[in-house]
CSV table of C-alpha atoms in Angstrom, one decimal:
chain,number,residue,atom,x,y,z
A,40,LEU,CA,221.8,198.6,172.5
A,41,TYR,CA,219.4,199.0,169.6
A,42,GLY,CA,217.1,196.0,169.1
A,43,ASN,CA,218.6,193.7,171.7
A,44,GLN,CA,215.2,192.5,173.1
A,45,LEU,CA,216.0,194.1,176.5
A,46,SER,CA,212.9,193.7,178.7
A,47,SER,CA,212.9,195.9,181.8
A,48,THR,CA,211.9,199.3,183.1
A,49,LEU,CA,214.3,202.1,182.5
A,50,PRO,CA,216.6,202.2,185.5
A,51,THR,CA,216.3,205.4,187.5
A,52,GLU,CA,220.1,205.1,188.1
A,53,LEU,CA,220.7,206.3,184.6
A,54,GLY,CA,220.0,209.8,186.1
A,55,ASN,CA,223.2,209.4,188.1
A,56,LEU,CA,225.5,209.5,185.0
A,57,PRO,CA,225.9,213.3,184.5
A,58,LEU,CA,228.3,213.0,181.5
A,59,LEU,CA,226.0,210.7,179.5
A,60,GLN,CA,225.3,212.3,176.1
A,61,PHE,CA,223.5,209.5,174.2
A,62,ILE,CA,221.0,206.8,175.1
A,63,GLY,CA,220.0,204.5,172.3
A,64,LEU,CA,217.6,201.8,173.5
A,65,GLU,CA,215.1,201.8,170.6
A,66,PHE,CA,213.5,198.6,169.3
A,67,ASN,CA,213.6,196.8,172.6
A,68,GLN,CA,210.9,195.6,175.0
A,69,LEU,CA,211.3,198.3,177.7
A,70,PHE,CA,208.1,199.1,179.7
A,71,GLY,CA,206.8,201.3,182.4
A,72,PRO,CA,207.1,205.1,182.8
A,73,LEU,CA,209.9,207.4,181.7
A,74,PRO,CA,211.9,208.1,184.8
A,75,PRO,CA,212.0,211.8,185.8
A,76,ASP,CA,215.6,211.1,187.0
A,77,LEU,CA,216.7,211.3,183.3
A,78,GLY,CA,216.0,215.0,183.6
A,79,ARG,CA,219.3,215.3,185.6
A,80,LEU,CA,221.3,214.3,182.5
A,81,GLU,CA,222.3,217.9,181.6
A,82,ASN,CA,224.7,216.7,178.8
A,83,LEU,CA,222.2,214.3,177.2
A,84,SER,CA,221.8,215.3,173.5
A,85,ASP,CA,220.1,212.2,172.1
A,86,LEU,CA,217.5,210.0,173.6
A,87,TYR,CA,216.2,207.2,171.4
A,88,LEU,CA,213.4,205.2,173.1
A,89,GLN,CA,211.1,204.5,170.1
A,90,ASN,CA,209.5,201.2,169.5
A,91,ASN,CA,209.2,200.0,173.1
A,92,PHE,CA,206.3,199.6,175.5
A,93,LEU,CA,206.8,202.7,177.6
A,94,THR,CA,203.7,204.2,179.3
A,95,GLY,CA,202.8,207.4,181.1
A,96,SER,CA,203.7,210.9,180.0
A,97,VAL,CA,206.9,212.8,179.2
A,98,PRO,CA,208.2,214.0,182.6
A,99,LEU,CA,208.4,217.7,183.2
A,100,ALA,CA,211.9,217.2,184.5
A,101,PHE,CA,212.9,216.7,180.8
A,102,ALA,CA,212.8,220.5,180.5
A,103,ASN,CA,216.2,220.4,182.2
A,104,LEU,CA,217.7,218.6,179.1
A,105,ARG,CA,219.0,221.7,177.6
A,106,GLN,CA,221.5,219.9,175.3
A,107,MET,CA,218.8,217.7,173.8
A,108,LYS,CA,218.9,217.5,170.0
A,109,ASN,CA,216.9,214.3,169.4
A,110,LEU,CA,214.0,213.0,171.5
A,111,ARG,CA,212.4,210.0,169.8
A,112,LEU,CA,209.5,208.4,171.6
A,113,GLU,CA,207.2,207.1,168.9
A,114,ALA,CA,205.7,203.6,168.9
A,115,ASN,CA,205.2,203.4,172.7
A,116,ASP,CA,202.1,203.7,174.8
A,117,LEU,CA,202.7,207.2,176.0
A,118,SER,CA,199.8,209.6,176.9
A,119,GLY,CA,199.3,213.1,178.1
A,120,THR,CA,200.3,216.5,176.7
A,121,VAL,CA,203.5,217.3,174.9
A,122,PRO,CA,205.4,219.4,177.5
A,123,GLY,CA,205.6,223.1,176.8
A,124,PHE,CA,209.4,223.0,176.7
A,125,VAL,CA,209.2,220.8,173.6
A,126,CYS,CA,206.9,223.3,171.9
A,127,GLN,CA,209.0,226.2,173.0
A,128,ALA,CA,212.3,224.7,171.6
A,129,LEU,CA,210.6,224.1,168.3
A,130,VAL,CA,208.8,227.4,168.0
A,131,THR,CA,211.8,229.5,168.8
A,132,ASN,CA,213.9,227.4,166.5
A,133,ARG,CA,216.4,226.5,169.2
A,134,ILE,CA,216.2,223.1,167.6
A,135,PHE,CA,216.8,223.3,163.9
A,136,ASP,CA,216.0,219.6,163.2
A,137,PRO,CA,212.3,219.2,162.8
A,138,THR,CA,212.6,215.6,164.1
A,139,PHE,CA,213.7,216.9,167.5
A,140,PHE,CA,210.6,215.4,169.1
A,141,VAL,CA,208.8,212.6,167.5
A,142,THR,CA,205.9,210.8,169.1
A,143,ASP,CA,202.7,209.1,168.0
A,144,CYS,CA,199.7,211.1,166.9
A,145,VAL,CA,197.0,209.4,168.7
A,146,THR,CA,194.2,210.6,170.9
A,147,GLU,CA,196.3,209.9,174.0
A,148,ILE,CA,198.9,212.5,173.0
A,149,ASP,CA,198.0,216.2,172.9
A,150,CYS,CA,200.4,218.5,171.0
A,151,PRO,CA,199.3,222.1,171.7
A,152,CYS,CA,201.9,223.6,169.4
A,153,CYS,CA,200.9,221.6,166.4
A,154,GLN,CA,198.7,223.1,163.7
A,155,TYR,CA,197.8,219.7,162.5
A,156,CYS,CA,198.8,216.2,163.4
A,157,CYS,CA,198.1,213.0,161.5
A,158,GLU,CA,199.3,209.4,161.8
A,159,ASP,CA,201.5,208.3,158.9
A,160,GLY,CA,202.6,204.9,160.2
A,161,GLN,CA,206.0,206.2,161.0
A,162,GLY,CA,205.3,208.4,164.0
A,163,CYS,CA,203.8,211.8,164.0
A,164,GLU,CA,203.6,214.3,161.2
A,165,CYS,CA,203.1,217.7,162.6
A,166,GLN,CA,203.3,221.3,161.4
A,167,PHE,CA,204.4,223.6,164.2
A,168,ALA,CA,202.9,227.0,164.8
A,169,GLY,CA,205.3,229.8,163.9
A,170,THR,CA,207.8,227.6,162.0
A,171,ASP,CA,208.2,226.0,158.6
A,172,ASN,CA,209.3,222.7,160.3
A,173,SER,CA,207.3,219.5,160.0
A,174,PHE,CA,208.0,215.9,160.7
């Protein structure tokens, strides 16, 4: 549903679809917080929510998303600290794709596992401690 001008909050009911593997809702007009209920989607491997109007922080429940390979959240209005599970997945190289987690590098986002972080207009460019990965 890429770029369909959908204007709504993310429905918490998505968390009731345990076999869901892919959510592609980027480039819409979604707003509000990321529902913690998405953390119940144990088979979810790709979550593309970039270029919306989402607010709040990344829910800690997302740590349950053990199959996650791509988590794209840039170009939203998110704030808070990058959850430790994201840093852990990158530092231990559980995720080999350095674009596993992309968000905006602004003062509202704190990335404790980044050695440096700078805005490049396309999301976040970040060198992770203990890896050769950057994005």
